[in-house]
CSV table of C-alpha atoms in Angstrom, one decimal:
chain,number,residue,atom,x,y,z
A,1,MET,CA,-17.7,-7.5,5.8
A,2,ILE,CA,-16.5,-11.0,5.5
A,3,PRO,CA,-15.1,-12.7,2.4
A,4,ALA,CA,-16.9,-15.7,0.9
A,5,PRO,CA,-15.4,-19.0,2.0
A,6,PHE,CA,-12.2,-20.2,0.3
A,7,GLU,CA,-9.6,-22.8,0.6
A,8,TYR,CA,-6.3,-21.5,1.9
A,9,GLU,CA,-2.9,-22.7,0.7
A,10,ALA,CA,0.4,-21.2,2.0
A,11,ALA,CA,3.1,-21.5,-0.6
A,12,GLU,CA,6.5,-22.4,0.7
A,13,SER,CA,8.5,-21.3,-2.3
A,14,ALA,CA,8.0,-19.6,-5.7
A,15,GLY,CA,8.0,-23.1,-7.3
A,16,HIS,CA,5.4,-24.3,-4.9
A,17,ALA,CA,3.2,-21.3,-5.7
A,18,LEU,CA,3.5,-22.2,-9.4
A,19,GLU,CA,2.6,-25.8,-8.6
A,20,LEU,CA,-0.5,-24.6,-6.7
A,21,LEU,CA,-1.4,-22.3,-9.5
A,22,ALA,CA,-1.1,-25.1,-12.0
A,23,ARG,CA,-3.3,-27.3,-9.8
A,24,HIS,CA,-6.1,-24.7,-9.1
A,25,GLY,CA,-6.0,-22.7,-12.3
A,26,GLU,CA,-8.4,-19.8,-12.7
A,27,ASP,CA,-10.2,-20.6,-9.4
A,28,ALA,CA,-7.1,-19.4,-7.5
A,29,LYS,CA,-5.9,-16.0,-6.6
A,30,LEU,CA,-2.4,-15.2,-5.2
A,31,LEU,CA,-2.3,-13.3,-1.9
A,32,ALA,CA,0.7,-11.3,-0.7
A,33,GLY,CA,-0.1,-8.3,1.4
A,34,GLY,CA,-3.8,-8.6,0.5
A,35,HIS,CA,-4.4,-4.9,0.3
A,36,SER,CA,-6.0,-5.1,-3.1
A,37,LEU,CA,-7.4,-8.6,-3.0
A,38,LEU,CA,-8.9,-8.7,0.5
A,39,PRO,CA,-11.0,-5.5,0.1
A,40,MET,CA,-12.3,-6.9,-3.2
A,41,MET,CA,-13.1,-10.2,-1.5
A,42,LYS,CA,-14.9,-8.5,1.4
A,43,LEU,CA,-17.0,-6.6,-1.1
A,44,ARG,CA,-17.6,-9.9,-3.0
A,45,LEU,CA,-16.1,-8.3,-6.1
A,46,ALA,CA,-13.7,-11.3,-6.0
A,47,PHE,CA,-14.6,-14.7,-4.7
A,48,PRO,CA,-11.7,-17.1,-5.5
A,49,SER,CA,-12.3,-20.6,-4.3
A,50,VAL,CA,-8.6,-21.0,-3.5
A,51,VAL,CA,-6.3,-18.4,-2.1
A,52,ILE,CA,-2.5,-19.0,-2.4
A,53,ASP,CA,-0.6,-17.1,0.2
A,54,ILE,CA,2.9,-16.1,-1.1
A,55,GLY,CA,3.4,-13.6,1.7
A,56,ARG,CA,5.9,-15.8,3.6
A,57,VAL,CA,7.9,-16.8,0.6
A,58,GLY,CA,11.3,-15.3,1.4
A,59,GLU,CA,12.8,-15.5,-2.1
A,60,LEU,CA,10.0,-13.3,-3.4
A,61,ALA,CA,10.9,-10.3,-1.2
A,62,GLY,CA,14.0,-8.1,-1.1
A,63,ILE,CA,15.8,-5.4,-3.0
A,64,ARG,CA,19.1,-5.8,-4.8
A,65,ALA,CA,21.2,-4.3,-7.6
A,66,ASP,CA,21.5,-6.3,-10.7
A,67,GLY,CA,23.9,-4.7,-13.2
A,68,ASP,CA,22.3,-1.5,-14.5
A,69,ASP,CA,19.0,-2.3,-12.8
A,70,LEU,CA,17.4,-2.7,-9.5
A,71,LEU,CA,15.5,-5.9,-8.8
A,72,ILE,CA,12.7,-5.6,-6.3
A,73,GLY,CA,11.0,-8.8,-5.2
A,74,ALA,CA,7.3,-8.9,-5.8
A,75,THR,CA,6.3,-9.2,-2.2
A,76,THR,CA,8.5,-6.3,-1.0
A,77,CYS,CA,6.1,-4.0,0.9
A,78,HIS,CA,5.8,-0.3,-0.1
A,79,ALA,CA,7.4,0.8,3.2
A,80,ASP,CA,10.5,-1.2,2.5
A,81,VAL,CA,10.8,0.1,-1.0
A,82,ALA,CA,10.3,3.7,0.2
A,83,ALA,CA,12.9,3.3,3.0
A,84,SER,CA,15.5,1.4,1.0
A,85,ASP,CA,18.8,3.3,0.6
A,86,LEU,CA,19.4,1.5,-2.6
A,87,VAL,CA,16.1,2.5,-4.1
A,88,ARG,CA,16.3,6.1,-2.7
A,89,SER,CA,19.7,6.6,-4.3
A,90,GLN,CA,19.4,4.6,-7.5
A,91,ALA,CA,15.7,5.0,-8.4
A,92,PRO,CA,14.4,8.0,-6.3
A,93,LEU,CA,11.2,8.3,-8.3
A,94,LEU,CA,10.2,4.7,-7.3
A,95,ALA,CA,11.1,5.4,-3.6
A,96,TYR,CA,9.0,8.5,-3.7
A,97,ALA,CA,6.1,6.8,-5.5
A,98,ALA,CA,6.1,3.9,-2.9
A,99,ALA,CA,5.9,6.6,-0.1
A,100,GLN,CA,2.8,8.0,-1.7
A,101,VAL,CA,0.7,4.8,-1.6
A,102,GLY,CA,-2.2,4.9,0.9
A,103,ASP,CA,-1.0,5.5,4.4
A,104,PRO,CA,1.7,4.0,6.7
A,105,GLN,CA,-0.4,1.0,7.7
A,106,ILE,CA,-1.2,0.2,4.1
A,107,ARG,CA,2.5,0.6,3.1
A,108,HIS,CA,3.4,-1.9,5.8
A,109,ARG,CA,1.4,-4.6,4.1
A,110,GLY,CA,0.8,-3.7,0.5
A,111,THR,CA,3.4,-5.0,-1.9
A,112,ILE,CA,4.9,-3.7,-5.1
A,113,GLY,CA,4.0,-6.8,-7.0
A,114,GLY,CA,0.5,-6.8,-5.7
A,115,SER,CA,0.0,-3.2,-6.7
A,116,VAL,CA,1.3,-3.8,-10.2
A,117,ALA,CA,-0.7,-7.1,-10.7
A,118,HIS,CA,-3.8,-5.4,-9.5
A,119,ALA,CA,-3.3,-2.8,-12.2
A,120,ASP,CA,-5.6,-0.1,-10.9
A,121,PRO,CA,-5.1,2.8,-13.4
A,122,ALA,CA,-5.2,5.3,-10.6
A,123,ALA,CA,-2.4,3.6,-8.6
A,124,ASP,CA,1.0,5.1,-7.9
A,125,LEU,CA,3.4,2.3,-8.8
A,126,PRO,CA,2.2,1.2,-12.2
A,127,MET,CA,2.5,4.8,-13.3
A,128,ALA,CA,6.0,5.1,-11.8
A,129,LEU,CA,7.2,1.9,-13.5
A,130,VAL,CA,5.9,3.1,-16.9
A,131,ALA,CA,7.7,6.4,-16.4
A,132,LEU,CA,10.9,4.6,-15.4
A,133,GLY,CA,10.8,2.2,-18.3
A,134,GLY,CA,10.7,-0.7,-15.8
A,135,SER,CA,9.8,-4.3,-16.5
A,136,LEU,CA,8.1,-7.2,-14.8
A,137,GLU,CA,9.8,-10.6,-14.2
A,138,ILE,CA,7.3,-13.4,-14.6
A,139,SER,CA,7.5,-17.1,-13.9
A,140,GLY,CA,5.2,-19.7,-15.4
A,141,PRO,CA,5.0,-23.3,-16.5
A,142,GLY,CA,6.9,-22.3,-19.7
A,143,GLY,CA,9.8,-20.8,-17.7
A,144,PRO,CA,10.6,-17.1,-16.9
A,145,ARG,CA,9.8,-14.2,-19.1
A,146,THR,CA,10.2,-10.4,-18.9
A,147,VAL,CA,7.6,-7.9,-20.0
A,148,SER,CA,8.1,-4.2,-20.2
A,149,ALA,CA,5.8,-2.0,-18.1
A,150,ASP,CA,4.6,-0.4,-21.3
A,151,ASP,CA,3.3,-3.8,-22.5
A,152,PHE,CA,2.3,-5.3,-19.1
A,153,PHE,CA,-0.9,-3.3,-18.5
A,154,ALA,CA,-3.5,-4.6,-20.9
A,155,GLY,CA,-6.7,-2.9,-19.7
A,156,PHE,CA,-8.7,-1.7,-16.8
A,157,PHE,CA,-7.5,-3.9,-13.9
A,158,GLU,CA,-6.1,-6.3,-16.5
A,159,THR,CA,-2.5,-7.3,-17.2
A,160,SER,CA,-0.7,-9.7,-19.5
A,161,LEU,CA,-0.2,-12.1,-16.6
A,162,GLU,CA,-1.7,-15.6,-17.4
A,163,PRO,CA,-3.7,-17.3,-14.6
A,164,ASP,CA,-0.9,-19.9,-14.1
A,165,GLU,CA,1.9,-17.3,-13.9
A,166,LEU,CA,3.5,-15.6,-11.0
A,167,LEU,CA,4.9,-12.1,-10.9
A,168,THR,CA,8.3,-12.6,-9.2
A,169,ALA,CA,10.0,-9.2,-9.3
A,170,VAL,CA,10.0,-5.7,-10.6
A,171,ARG,CA,13.0,-4.5,-12.5
A,172,VAL,CA,13.8,-0.8,-13.0
A,173,PRO,CA,16.8,0.8,-14.6
A,174,ARG,CA,19.1,2.7,-12.2
A,175,ARG,CA,18.4,6.3,-12.6
A,176,PRO,CA,20.1,8.1,-9.7
A,177,GLY,CA,19.8,11.7,-11.2
A,178,PRO,CA,17.4,14.4,-10.1
A,179,ASP,CA,15.5,14.4,-13.4
A,180,TRP,CA,12.3,13.1,-12.2
A,181,GLY,CA,9.0,14.6,-11.0
A,182,TYR,CA,5.9,13.3,-9.4
A,183,GLN,CA,2.5,14.9,-9.0
A,184,LYS,CA,-0.6,13.3,-7.6
A,185,PHE,CA,-3.9,15.2,-7.3
A,186,VAL,CA,-6.2,13.9,-4.5
A,187,ARG,CA,-9.0,15.6,-2.6
A,188,ARG,CA,-8.4,13.9,0.8
A,189,ALA,CA,-5.6,12.1,2.6
A,190,ASN,CA,-5.5,8.4,1.6
A,191,ASP,CA,-7.4,8.9,-1.7
A,192,TRP,CA,-6.5,7.4,-5.1
A,193,ALA,CA,-5.2,9.9,-7.6
A,194,ILE,CA,-7.8,11.8,-9.5
A,195,VAL,CA,-4.9,12.3,-12.0
A,196,GLY,CA,-1.3,11.5,-11.4
A,197,VAL,CA,1.9,12.2,-13.4
A,198,ALA,CA,5.3,10.7,-13.1
A,199,VAL,CA,8.2,12.0,-15.1
A,200,ALA,CA,11.6,10.4,-15.5
A,201,GLY,CA,14.2,11.6,-18.0
A,202,GLY,CA,11.9,12.6,-20.8
A,203,ARG,CA,9.3,9.8,-20.2
A,204,ILE,CA,6.0,11.0,-18.9
A,205,ALA,CA,3.4,8.6,-17.5
A,206,LEU,CA,-0.2,9.5,-16.5
A,207,ALA,CA,-2.4,7.8,-13.9
A,208,ASN,CA,-6.2,7.6,-14.2
A,209,MET,CA,-6.1,9.1,-17.7
A,210,GLY,CA,-7.3,5.9,-19.3
A,211,PRO,CA,-7.8,2.2,-18.5
A,212,VAL,CA,-4.0,1.7,-18.0
A,213,PRO,CA,-1.2,4.0,-17.1
A,214,VAL,CA,-0.5,5.9,-20.3
A,215,ARG,CA,2.5,7.8,-21.8
A,216,ALA,CA,2.0,11.4,-22.7
A,217,VAL,CA,3.6,10.7,-26.1
A,218,ALA,CA,2.9,14.1,-27.7
A,219,ALA,CA,4.4,15.9,-24.7
A,220,GLU,CA,7.4,13.6,-24.7
A,221,GLN,CA,8.0,14.2,-28.4
A,222,ALA,CA,7.7,18.0,-27.9
A,223,LEU,CA,10.2,17.9,-25.1
A,224,ALA,CA,12.6,15.8,-27.1
A,225,GLY,CA,12.3,18.3,-29.9
A,226,GLY,CA,13.3,21.2,-27.7
A,227,ALA,CA,9.9,22.6,-26.7
A,228,SER,CA,9.6,24.5,-23.5
A,229,VAL,CA,8.1,22.8,-20.4
A,230,ALA,CA,5.0,24.9,-20.7
A,231,ASP,CA,4.5,24.0,-24.5
A,232,ALA,CA,5.2,20.4,-23.9
A,233,ALA,CA,2.9,20.2,-20.9
A,234,ALA,CA,0.1,21.7,-22.9
A,235,LEU,CA,0.1,18.5,-25.0
A,236,ALA,CA,0.0,16.1,-22.0
A,237,ALA,CA,-3.6,15.2,-22.5
A,238,GLU,CA,-3.4,14.6,-26.3
A,239,GLY,CA,-4.9,11.3,-27.3
A,240,THR,CA,-6.2,10.5,-23.7
A,241,ASP,CA,-9.7,9.4,-23.1
A,242,PRO,CA,-10.1,9.4,-19.2
A,243,ALA,CA,-13.1,8.0,-17.6
A,244,GLU,CA,-15.6,10.3,-15.9
A,245,ASP,CA,-16.7,9.8,-12.3
A,246,ILE,CA,-17.9,11.6,-9.3
A,247,HIS,CA,-14.6,13.3,-8.9
A,248,ALA,CA,-13.9,14.6,-12.3
A,249,ASP,CA,-15.3,14.7,-15.9
A,250,ARG,CA,-13.1,14.1,-18.9
A,251,ALA,CA,-12.3,17.8,-19.6
A,252,TYR,CA,-11.3,18.4,-16.0
A,253,ARG,CA,-9.0,15.3,-16.0
A,254,GLN,CA,-7.3,16.5,-19.2
A,255,HIS,CA,-6.9,19.9,-17.6
A,256,LEU,CA,-5.3,18.3,-14.5
A,257,ALA,CA,-3.0,16.2,-16.7
A,258,ARG,CA,-1.7,19.3,-18.4
A,259,ILE,CA,-1.2,21.3,-15.2
A,260,LEU,CA,0.3,18.4,-13.2
A,261,THR,CA,2.7,17.5,-16.1
A,262,ARG,CA,3.9,21.1,-16.1
A,263,ARG,CA,4.5,21.0,-12.4
A,264,ALA,CA,6.2,17.6,-12.6
A,265,LEU,CA,8.5,18.8,-15.3
A,266,GLU,CA,9.1,22.2,-13.5
A,267,HIS,CA,9.8,20.5,-10.2
A,268,GLN,CA,12.0,17.7,-11.3
A,269,THR,CA,14.1,17.2,-8.1
A,270,GLY,CA,16.0,14.6,-6.4
B,1,MET,CA,-6.9,-24.4,9.8
B,2,GLN,CA,-4.6,-24.3,12.8
B,3,ILE,CA,-2.5,-21.1,13.4
B,4,GLU,CA,0.2,-20.5,15.8
B,5,LEU,CA,1.1,-17.0,16.7
B,6,THR,CA,2.0,-14.6,19.5
B,7,VAL,CA,-0.6,-12.2,20.8
B,8,ASN,CA,0.6,-9.6,23.3
B,9,GLY,CA,3.7,-11.7,24.1
B,10,ALA,CA,1.8,-14.9,24.8
B,11,PRO,CA,1.9,-17.8,22.3
B,12,ARG,CA,-1.5,-19.0,21.1
B,13,SER,CA,-2.7,-21.8,18.9
B,14,ASP,CA,-6.2,-21.7,17.4
B,15,GLU,CA,-8.3,-23.4,14.8
B,16,VAL,CA,-9.6,-20.7,12.5
B,17,GLU,CA,-11.6,-20.5,9.2
B,18,PRO,CA,-9.3,-19.1,6.5
B,19,ARG,CA,-11.7,-16.2,5.9
B,20,LEU,CA,-11.6,-15.0,9.5
B,21,LEU,CA,-10.2,-11.4,9.6
B,22,LEU,CA,-7.5,-10.7,12.1
B,23,VAL,CA,-9.6,-8.0,13.8
B,24,HIS,CA,-12.4,-10.5,14.3
B,25,TYR,CA,-10.0,-13.1,15.6
B,26,LEU,CA,-8.6,-10.6,18.1
B,27,ARG,CA,-12.0,-9.4,19.3
B,28,GLN,CA,-14.0,-12.7,19.2
B,29,ARG,CA,-11.4,-15.4,19.8
B,30,CYS,CA,-8.8,-13.6,21.9
B,31,GLY,CA,-11.4,-11.4,23.7
B,32,LEU,CA,-9.2,-8.4,22.9
B,33,ARG,CA,-11.7,-5.6,22.0
B,34,ALA,CA,-9.4,-2.6,21.9
B,35,ALA,CA,-9.1,-2.8,18.1
B,36,ASN,CA,-12.4,-1.5,16.7
B,37,VAL,CA,-14.0,-2.3,13.5
B,38,GLY,CA,-14.7,1.2,12.1
B,39,CYS,CA,-14.9,1.6,8.3
B,40,ASP,CA,-14.0,-2.0,7.5
B,41,THR,CA,-12.4,-0.7,4.3
B,42,THR,CA,-8.7,0.0,5.3
B,43,SER,CA,-9.4,3.7,5.6
B,44,CYS,CA,-10.1,4.7,9.2
B,45,GLY,CA,-7.4,3.0,11.2
B,46,ALA,CA,-9.6,2.2,14.2
B,47,CYS,CA,-8.5,-1.5,13.9
B,48,THR,CA,-4.8,-0.7,13.8
B,49,VAL,CA,-2.5,-3.2,15.6
B,50,LEU,CA,1.2,-4.0,15.4
B,51,VAL,CA,2.4,-6.9,13.4
B,52,ASN,CA,6.1,-7.6,14.2
B,53,GLY,CA,6.2,-4.0,15.5
B,54,ARG,CA,4.7,-2.4,12.5
B,55,SER,CA,1.3,-0.8,12.3
B,56,VAL,CA,-1.3,-2.7,10.3
B,57,LYS,CA,-5.0,-2.4,9.7
B,58,SER,CA,-6.3,-5.7,11.1
B,59,CYS,CA,-9.6,-5.5,9.1
B,60,THR,CA,-7.5,-6.1,6.0
B,61,MET,CA,-5.5,-9.1,7.1
B,62,LEU,CA,-6.6,-12.6,7.5
B,63,ALA,CA,-5.9,-14.4,10.8
B,64,VAL,CA,-4.2,-17.1,8.8
B,65,GLN,CA,-1.7,-14.4,7.5
B,66,ALA,CA,-0.8,-13.7,11.1
B,67,ALA,CA,0.5,-17.3,11.6
B,68,GLY,CA,4.0,-17.1,13.0
B,69,GLN,CA,3.8,-13.4,13.6
B,70,GLU,CA,3.9,-11.3,16.7
B,71,ILE,CA,0.7,-9.3,17.2
B,72,THR,CA,0.4,-6.4,19.7
B,73,THR,CA,-2.9,-4.7,20.5
B,74,ALA,CA,-3.5,-1.8,22.8
B,75,GLU,CA,-4.1,-4.2,25.6
B,76,GLY,CA,-0.5,-5.4,25.2
B,77,LEU,CA,1.2,-2.0,25.3
B,78,ALA,CA,1.4,-1.6,29.0
B,79,THR,CA,4.2,-3.3,30.8
B,80,GLY,CA,4.2,-4.3,34.5
B,81,GLY,CA,1.1,-2.3,35.2
B,82,GLU,CA,2.7,0.8,33.8
B,83,MET,CA,1.0,2.5,30.8
B,84,HIS,CA,3.0,2.9,27.7
B,85,PRO,CA,4.3,6.5,27.3
B,86,VAL,CA,2.0,6.9,24.3
B,87,GLN,CA,-1.0,5.9,26.4
B,88,GLN,CA,0.2,8.2,29.2
B,89,ALA,CA,0.6,11.1,26.8
B,90,PHE,CA,-2.9,10.6,25.3
B,91,ARG,CA,-4.3,10.8,28.9
B,92,GLN,CA,-2.1,13.8,29.8
B,93,GLU,CA,-2.8,15.8,26.7
B,94,HIS,CA,-6.4,14.7,26.4
B,95,GLY,CA,-5.7,13.1,23.1
B,96,LEU,CA,-9.2,11.7,22.8
B,97,GLN,CA,-12.8,12.7,22.8
B,98,CYS,CA,-15.3,9.9,22.2
B,99,GLY,CA,-12.5,7.3,22.3
B,100,PHE,CA,-13.5,5.2,19.3
B,101,CYS,CA,-10.4,5.9,17.2
B,102,THR,CA,-8.1,5.9,20.3
B,103,PRO,CA,-6.8,2.4,20.4
B,104,GLY,CA,-6.0,2.6,16.7
B,105,MET,CA,-4.4,6.1,17.1
B,106,VAL,CA,-2.3,4.9,20.0
B,107,MET,CA,-1.1,1.8,18.1
B,108,ALA,CA,-0.3,3.8,14.9
B,109,ALA,CA,1.5,6.4,17.2
B,110,ALA,CA,3.5,3.6,18.9
B,111,GLY,CA,4.4,2.2,15.5
B,112,LEU,CA,5.4,5.6,14.2
B,113,LEU,CA,7.6,6.3,17.2
B,114,ALA,CA,9.3,2.9,16.9
B,115,GLU,CA,10.3,3.9,13.3
B,116,ASN,CA,10.9,7.6,13.9
B,117,PRO,CA,11.6,8.4,17.6
B,118,HIS,CA,12.0,12.1,17.0
B,119,PRO,CA,9.2,13.1,14.6
B,120,THR,CA,8.4,16.7,13.7
B,121,GLU,CA,4.8,17.8,14.0
B,122,ALA,CA,4.4,17.5,10.3
B,123,GLU,CA,5.8,13.9,10.4
B,124,VAL,CA,3.3,13.1,13.2
B,125,ARG,CA,0.5,14.4,11.1
B,126,GLU,CA,1.6,12.5,8.0
B,127,GLY,CA,2.4,9.4,10.2
B,128,LEU,CA,-1.3,9.3,11.4
B,129,GLU,CA,-2.6,9.9,7.9
B,130,GLY,CA,-4.3,6.4,8.1
B,131,ASN,CA,-6.2,7.2,11.2
B,132,PHE,CA,-9.4,9.2,11.3
B,133,CYS,CA,-10.8,10.9,14.4
B,134,ARG,CA,-14.4,11.8,13.6
B,135,CYS,CA,-14.5,14.1,16.6
B,136,THR,CA,-11.7,15.9,14.8
B,137,GLY,CA,-9.6,16.0,17.9
B,138,TYR,CA,-6.4,16.0,15.9
B,139,HIS,CA,-4.6,18.8,17.7
B,140,ASN,CA,-4.4,17.1,21.0
B,141,ILE,CA,-3.6,13.7,19.4
B,142,VAL,CA,-0.6,15.3,17.7
B,143,ARG,CA,0.4,17.1,20.9
B,144,ALA,CA,0.2,13.7,22.7
B,145,VAL,CA,2.4,11.9,20.2
B,146,LEU,CA,5.0,14.7,20.3
B,147,SER,CA,4.9,14.6,24.1
B,148,ALA,CA,5.3,10.8,24.1
B,149,ALA,CA,8.3,11.2,21.8
B,150,GLU,CA,9.9,13.6,24.2
B,151,GLU,CA,9.2,11.4,27.1
B,152,MET,CA,10.5,8.3,25.5
B,153,SER,CA,13.8,9.9,24.5
B,154,ALA,CA,14.3,11.5,28.0
């Protein structure tokens, strides 16, 4: 499969990428690792007339501490997030989630910003960022802005990014403790989560239980009120309306959400 | 557009269409046919090559993204007429049946051992998660990678 023809522009800096976005508008798509965009272009589900490659913009990659947070450049690949001593010690849930994406080859190319901007509700990193209470750093013609992960995901494969904006970095609070858990239910190696659960310090996020990564609010509130893990987990699917597909119907996904939430809460480890 | 890159140690400069996939560039333009197009959907790993030493599925990368990078295919693993230890081990341990997945397996294994020179069996299996052998010859493949790891650290 070969993508439809497009014009290729290699951005030299974040500012240059913004200029190119301003020039080409909605006809353009940003390319970093290409592991979400290229498969869609090959299937002709996406056919941008201009592709702006930000994969070699050095200032958009890298991991550093920033006060109480970690700041991870948008084009940092999953393998680098997973292997980073800083992330492993300061945000172990995020390191673990990055190591669950796809397979080693995919983790060498796919980027944290790409995964987040693609906003697949079954993906690992959007769910992990919601559980961690992370936020997204965005640059645009109006200057920079920061959006919480809770507000960033707007719908099925839809975010609050505007066509002329660039996701520059992912910000997560440092959370070095062992109070996190992660569960992903798949049928085969490499698969997307049929349901996923990420837990961090009382916040519970679910993957593939709706059009966006959702919080299991009823379960969180029960936990905060002193309920047992089993009683809280029993509420994990409250208010969810997961899609049905060949892998699972609604009731089965809700069942999985409850079971996986219990396991994630029980196995909160470092 | 014009790209300059290194393929198996040799510098190259080629005019390519932006939509040309790296695997097609390697096979059609460079005449390097070790990397196979299997699933064409980033799943099977038959097209695995090394980009700056790291394993990558070349069906999901544009040739233009490879500009300025060092690409290694299975053809480039041997040095001075000597097979790479991973290649030798695949031969020794009979780590292949039909052979279609083999170049990708070998490159994924070479990339894995570069990152983790002393993997456990479980780490080898997880490290090859992105490579499918439809003959299901996994046992010998894993044995070959473990044997190569031993050989390379000897």
